mmCIF file of C-alpha atoms in Angstrom:
data_model
loop_
_atom_site.group_PDB
_atom_site.id
_atom_site.type_symbol
_atom_site.label_atom_id
_atom_site.label_comp_id
_atom_site.label_asym_id
_atom_site.label_seq_id
_atom_site.Cartn_x
_atom_site.Cartn_y
_atom_site.Cartn_z
ATOM 1 C CA UNK A 7 -21.079 -10.504 -36.624
ATOM 2 C CA UNK A 8 -18.377 -11.540 -34.102
ATOM 3 C CA UNK A 9 -20.792 -13.876 -32.303
ATOM 4 C CA UNK A 10 -21.570 -15.656 -35.566
ATOM 5 C CA UNK A 11 -17.881 -16.118 -36.408
ATOM 6 C CA UNK A 12 -17.110 -17.398 -32.904
ATOM 7 C CA UNK A 13 -20.065 -19.809 -33.052
ATOM 8 C CA UNK A 14 -18.870 -21.162 -36.413
ATOM 9 C CA UNK A 15 -15.410 -21.780 -34.990
ATOM 10 C CA UNK A 16 -16.874 -23.685 -32.027
ATOM 11 C CA UNK A 17 -19.166 -25.848 -34.164
ATOM 12 C CA UNK A 18 -18.447 -29.540 -34.325
ATOM 13 C CA UNK A 19 -17.941 -31.140 -37.735
ATOM 14 C CA UNK A 20 -21.432 -32.012 -38.942
ATOM 15 C CA UNK A 21 -20.339 -35.062 -40.917
ATOM 16 C CA UNK A 22 -18.821 -36.654 -37.833
ATOM 17 C CA UNK A 23 -21.840 -35.823 -35.682
ATOM 18 C CA UNK A 24 -24.157 -37.214 -38.381
ATOM 19 C CA UNK A 25 -22.100 -40.423 -38.565
ATOM 20 C CA UNK A 26 -22.167 -40.920 -34.771
ATOM 21 C CA UNK A 27 -25.894 -40.211 -34.531
ATOM 22 C CA UNK A 28 -26.767 -42.521 -37.427
ATOM 23 C CA UNK A 29 -24.598 -45.289 -35.995
ATOM 24 C CA UNK A 30 -26.234 -45.063 -32.570
ATOM 25 C CA UNK A 31 -29.744 -44.798 -33.980
ATOM 26 C CA UNK A 32 -29.167 -47.771 -36.286
ATOM 27 C CA UNK A 33 -28.244 -49.843 -33.224
ATOM 28 C CA UNK A 34 -31.679 -49.015 -31.760
ATOM 29 C CA UNK A 35 -33.695 -49.897 -34.874
ATOM 30 C CA UNK A 36 -31.855 -52.349 -37.074
ATOM 31 C CA UNK A 37 -34.721 -52.788 -39.540
ATOM 32 C CA UNK A 38 -34.837 -49.264 -40.928
ATOM 33 C CA UNK A 39 -32.377 -46.958 -42.602
ATOM 34 C CA UNK A 40 -32.334 -43.816 -40.467
ATOM 35 C CA UNK A 41 -31.852 -40.384 -41.935
ATOM 36 C CA UNK A 42 -31.275 -37.243 -39.903
ATOM 37 C CA UNK A 43 -32.773 -34.013 -41.205
ATOM 38 C CA UNK A 44 -30.887 -30.725 -41.110
ATOM 39 C CA UNK A 45 -32.630 -29.271 -38.037
ATOM 40 C CA UNK A 46 -32.085 -32.454 -36.040
ATOM 41 C CA UNK A 47 -28.436 -32.510 -37.025
ATOM 42 C CA UNK A 48 -28.022 -28.906 -35.870
ATOM 43 C CA UNK A 49 -29.713 -29.779 -32.558
ATOM 44 C CA UNK A 50 -27.345 -32.728 -32.051
ATOM 45 C CA UNK A 51 -24.333 -30.552 -32.916
ATOM 46 C CA UNK A 52 -25.390 -27.819 -30.515
ATOM 47 C CA UNK A 53 -26.161 -30.322 -27.741
ATOM 48 C CA UNK A 54 -22.774 -31.980 -28.153
ATOM 49 C CA UNK A 55 -21.023 -28.594 -28.156
ATOM 50 C CA UNK A 56 -22.778 -27.545 -24.931
ATOM 51 C CA UNK A 57 -22.012 -30.897 -23.313
ATOM 52 C CA UNK A 58 -18.327 -30.553 -24.225
ATOM 53 C CA UNK A 59 -18.200 -27.025 -22.807
ATOM 54 C CA UNK A 60 -19.893 -28.125 -19.584
ATOM 55 C CA UNK A 61 -17.568 -31.129 -19.250
ATOM 56 C CA UNK A 62 -14.536 -28.917 -19.915
ATOM 57 C CA UNK A 63 -15.600 -26.331 -17.326
ATOM 58 C CA UNK A 64 -16.297 -29.001 -14.700
ATOM 59 C CA UNK A 65 -12.979 -30.722 -15.430
ATOM 60 C CA UNK A 66 -11.216 -27.370 -15.172
ATOM 61 C CA UNK A 67 -12.814 -26.727 -11.759
ATOM 62 C CA UNK A 68 -11.615 -30.125 -10.514
ATOM 63 C CA UNK A 69 -8.151 -29.367 -11.840
ATOM 64 C CA UNK A 70 -8.054 -25.995 -10.065
ATOM 65 C CA UNK A 71 -9.185 -27.626 -6.812
ATOM 66 C CA UNK A 72 -6.103 -29.815 -7.096
ATOM 67 C CA UNK A 73 -4.013 -26.661 -7.631
ATOM 68 C CA UNK A 74 -2.957 -27.675 -11.149
ATOM 69 C CA UNK A 75 -3.214 -25.905 -14.480
ATOM 70 C CA UNK A 76 -3.399 -28.912 -16.778
ATOM 71 C CA UNK A 77 -6.542 -31.015 -17.038
ATOM 72 C CA UNK A 78 -5.807 -34.738 -16.822
ATOM 73 C CA UNK A 79 -7.923 -37.692 -17.937
ATOM 74 C CA UNK A 80 -8.789 -38.431 -14.303
ATOM 75 C CA UNK A 81 -10.225 -34.916 -13.986
ATOM 76 C CA UNK A 82 -12.526 -35.577 -16.941
ATOM 77 C CA UNK A 83 -13.623 -38.931 -15.509
ATOM 78 C CA UNK A 84 -14.347 -37.322 -12.119
ATOM 79 C CA UNK A 85 -16.235 -34.515 -13.867
ATOM 80 C CA UNK A 86 -18.461 -37.073 -15.620
ATOM 81 C CA UNK A 87 -19.332 -38.576 -12.257
ATOM 82 C CA UNK A 88 -19.967 -35.130 -10.765
ATOM 83 C CA UNK A 89 -22.216 -34.261 -13.724
ATOM 84 C CA UNK A 90 -24.204 -37.435 -13.019
ATOM 85 C CA UNK A 91 -23.031 -39.344 -16.100
ATOM 86 C CA UNK A 92 -21.362 -42.313 -14.377
ATOM 87 C CA UNK A 93 -22.485 -44.648 -17.187
ATOM 88 C CA UNK A 94 -20.005 -42.886 -19.487
ATOM 89 C CA UNK A 95 -16.992 -43.465 -17.237
ATOM 90 C CA UNK A 96 -16.433 -47.163 -17.983
ATOM 91 C CA UNK A 97 -16.612 -46.868 -21.817
ATOM 92 C CA UNK A 98 -14.439 -43.756 -21.707
ATOM 93 C CA UNK A 99 -11.819 -45.546 -19.569
ATOM 94 C CA UNK A 100 -11.821 -48.451 -22.026
ATOM 95 C CA UNK A 101 -11.353 -46.089 -24.980
ATOM 96 C CA UNK A 102 -8.625 -44.211 -23.153
ATOM 97 C CA UNK A 103 -6.754 -47.417 -22.302
ATOM 98 C CA UNK A 104 -7.018 -48.584 -25.929
ATOM 99 C CA UNK A 105 -5.727 -45.213 -27.140
ATOM 100 C CA UNK A 106 -2.817 -45.332 -24.692
ATOM 101 C CA UNK A 107 -1.973 -48.894 -25.730
ATOM 102 C CA UNK A 108 -1.937 -47.944 -29.417
ATOM 103 C CA UNK A 109 0.090 -44.809 -28.732
ATOM 104 C CA UNK A 110 2.636 -46.790 -26.738
ATOM 105 C CA UNK A 111 2.899 -49.278 -29.612
ATOM 106 C CA UNK A 112 3.459 -46.493 -32.118
ATOM 107 C CA UNK A 113 6.092 -44.874 -29.904
ATOM 108 C CA UNK A 114 7.877 -48.186 -29.441
ATOM 109 C CA UNK A 115 7.820 -48.843 -33.191
ATOM 110 C CA UNK A 116 9.177 -45.360 -33.895
ATOM 111 C CA UNK A 117 11.914 -45.889 -31.315
ATOM 112 C CA UNK A 118 12.901 -49.243 -32.845
ATOM 113 C CA UNK A 119 12.990 -47.678 -36.311
ATOM 114 C CA UNK A 120 15.170 -44.841 -35.055
ATOM 115 C CA UNK A 121 17.608 -47.301 -33.458
ATOM 116 C CA UNK A 122 17.722 -49.356 -36.663
ATOM 117 C CA UNK A 123 18.572 -46.242 -38.669
ATOM 118 C CA UNK A 124 21.368 -45.397 -36.242
ATOM 119 C CA UNK A 125 22.805 -48.905 -36.571
ATOM 120 C CA UNK A 126 22.646 -48.779 -40.376
ATOM 121 C CA UNK A 127 24.308 -45.390 -40.379
ATOM 122 C CA UNK A 128 27.132 -46.675 -38.170
ATOM 123 C CA UNK A 129 27.586 -49.871 -40.188
ATOM 124 C CA UNK A 130 27.535 -48.216 -43.622
ATOM 125 C CA UNK A 131 30.841 -46.690 -44.724
ATOM 126 C CA UNK A 132 30.674 -43.031 -45.505
ATOM 127 C CA UNK A 133 31.191 -41.643 -48.995
ATOM 128 C CA UNK A 134 34.611 -40.288 -47.979
ATOM 129 C CA UNK A 135 35.703 -43.728 -46.759
ATOM 130 C CA UNK A 136 34.592 -45.313 -50.036
ATOM 131 C CA UNK A 137 36.449 -42.726 -52.120
ATOM 132 C CA UNK A 138 39.622 -43.329 -50.071
ATOM 133 C CA UNK A 139 39.300 -47.052 -50.681
ATOM 134 C CA UNK A 140 38.790 -46.468 -54.386
ATOM 135 C CA UNK A 141 41.815 -44.184 -54.603
ATOM 136 C CA UNK A 142 43.917 -46.729 -52.726
ATOM 137 C CA UNK A 143 42.782 -49.457 -55.087
ATOM 138 C CA UNK A 144 43.503 -47.340 -58.137
ATOM 139 C CA UNK A 145 47.022 -46.688 -56.872
ATOM 140 C CA UNK A 146 47.589 -50.369 -56.343
ATOM 141 C CA UNK A 147 46.249 -51.108 -59.821
ATOM 142 C CA UNK A 148 48.565 -48.475 -61.317
ATOM 143 C CA UNK A 149 51.515 -49.912 -59.430
ATOM 144 C CA UNK A 150 50.686 -53.322 -60.793
ATOM 145 C CA UNK A 151 50.388 -51.936 -64.320
ATOM 146 C CA UNK A 152 53.747 -50.179 -64.014
ATOM 147 C CA UNK A 153 55.377 -53.432 -62.911
ATOM 148 C CA UNK A 154 53.952 -55.199 -65.944
ATOM 149 C CA UNK A 155 55.177 -52.390 -68.206
ATOM 150 C CA UNK A 156 58.714 -52.719 -66.789
ATOM 151 C CA UNK A 157 58.715 -56.478 -67.444
ATOM 152 C CA UNK A 158 57.498 -55.907 -71.015
ATOM 153 C CA UNK A 159 60.197 -53.265 -71.572
ATOM 154 C CA UNK A 160 62.878 -55.664 -70.336
ATOM 155 C CA UNK A 161 61.535 -58.384 -72.642
ATOM 156 C CA UNK A 162 61.573 -56.009 -75.607
ATOM 157 C CA UNK A 163 65.146 -54.947 -74.848
ATOM 158 C CA UNK A 164 66.290 -58.537 -74.665
ATOM 159 C CA UNK A 165 64.472 -59.396 -77.884
ATOM 160 C CA UNK A 166 65.700 -56.274 -79.571
ATOM 161 C CA UNK A 167 69.314 -56.969 -78.558
ATOM 162 C CA UNK A 168 69.153 -60.517 -79.860
ATOM 163 C CA UNK A 169 67.770 -59.311 -83.195
ATOM 164 C CA UNK A 170 70.889 -57.208 -83.800
#
């Protein structure tokens, strides 16, 4: 039972494997729509899983020879050459460079966005500052109203005194 559970965990996603296989096979025969039956799909999945394990183990050996614990991209590329798959090195390098370029662009965009947020936060007055300004304005408005009231009272007194 444990072997079956472990094997299921290590399986590659069948839909992705099917998509890759169909894409590559359609490049070989453009005239026909290719379908992959269940047994063939399982064989492709198992082959890919074994290849990945072999590549990982070889990359790990190269890493240990260099007295490191972390496998780097260069270790994987060297492992492909050691496994006699040099034709995969160039496309893998191209994909890796494209991935790095996109990742660097995303990081730069995230950094710019973070800086912009900081600037906005610094430039925007805080809620406390706004409430202080409002209170100050209200006081000034009240002072102005009181001055007007005093003038009106004086006018009323003068008018009232002249009426008598």
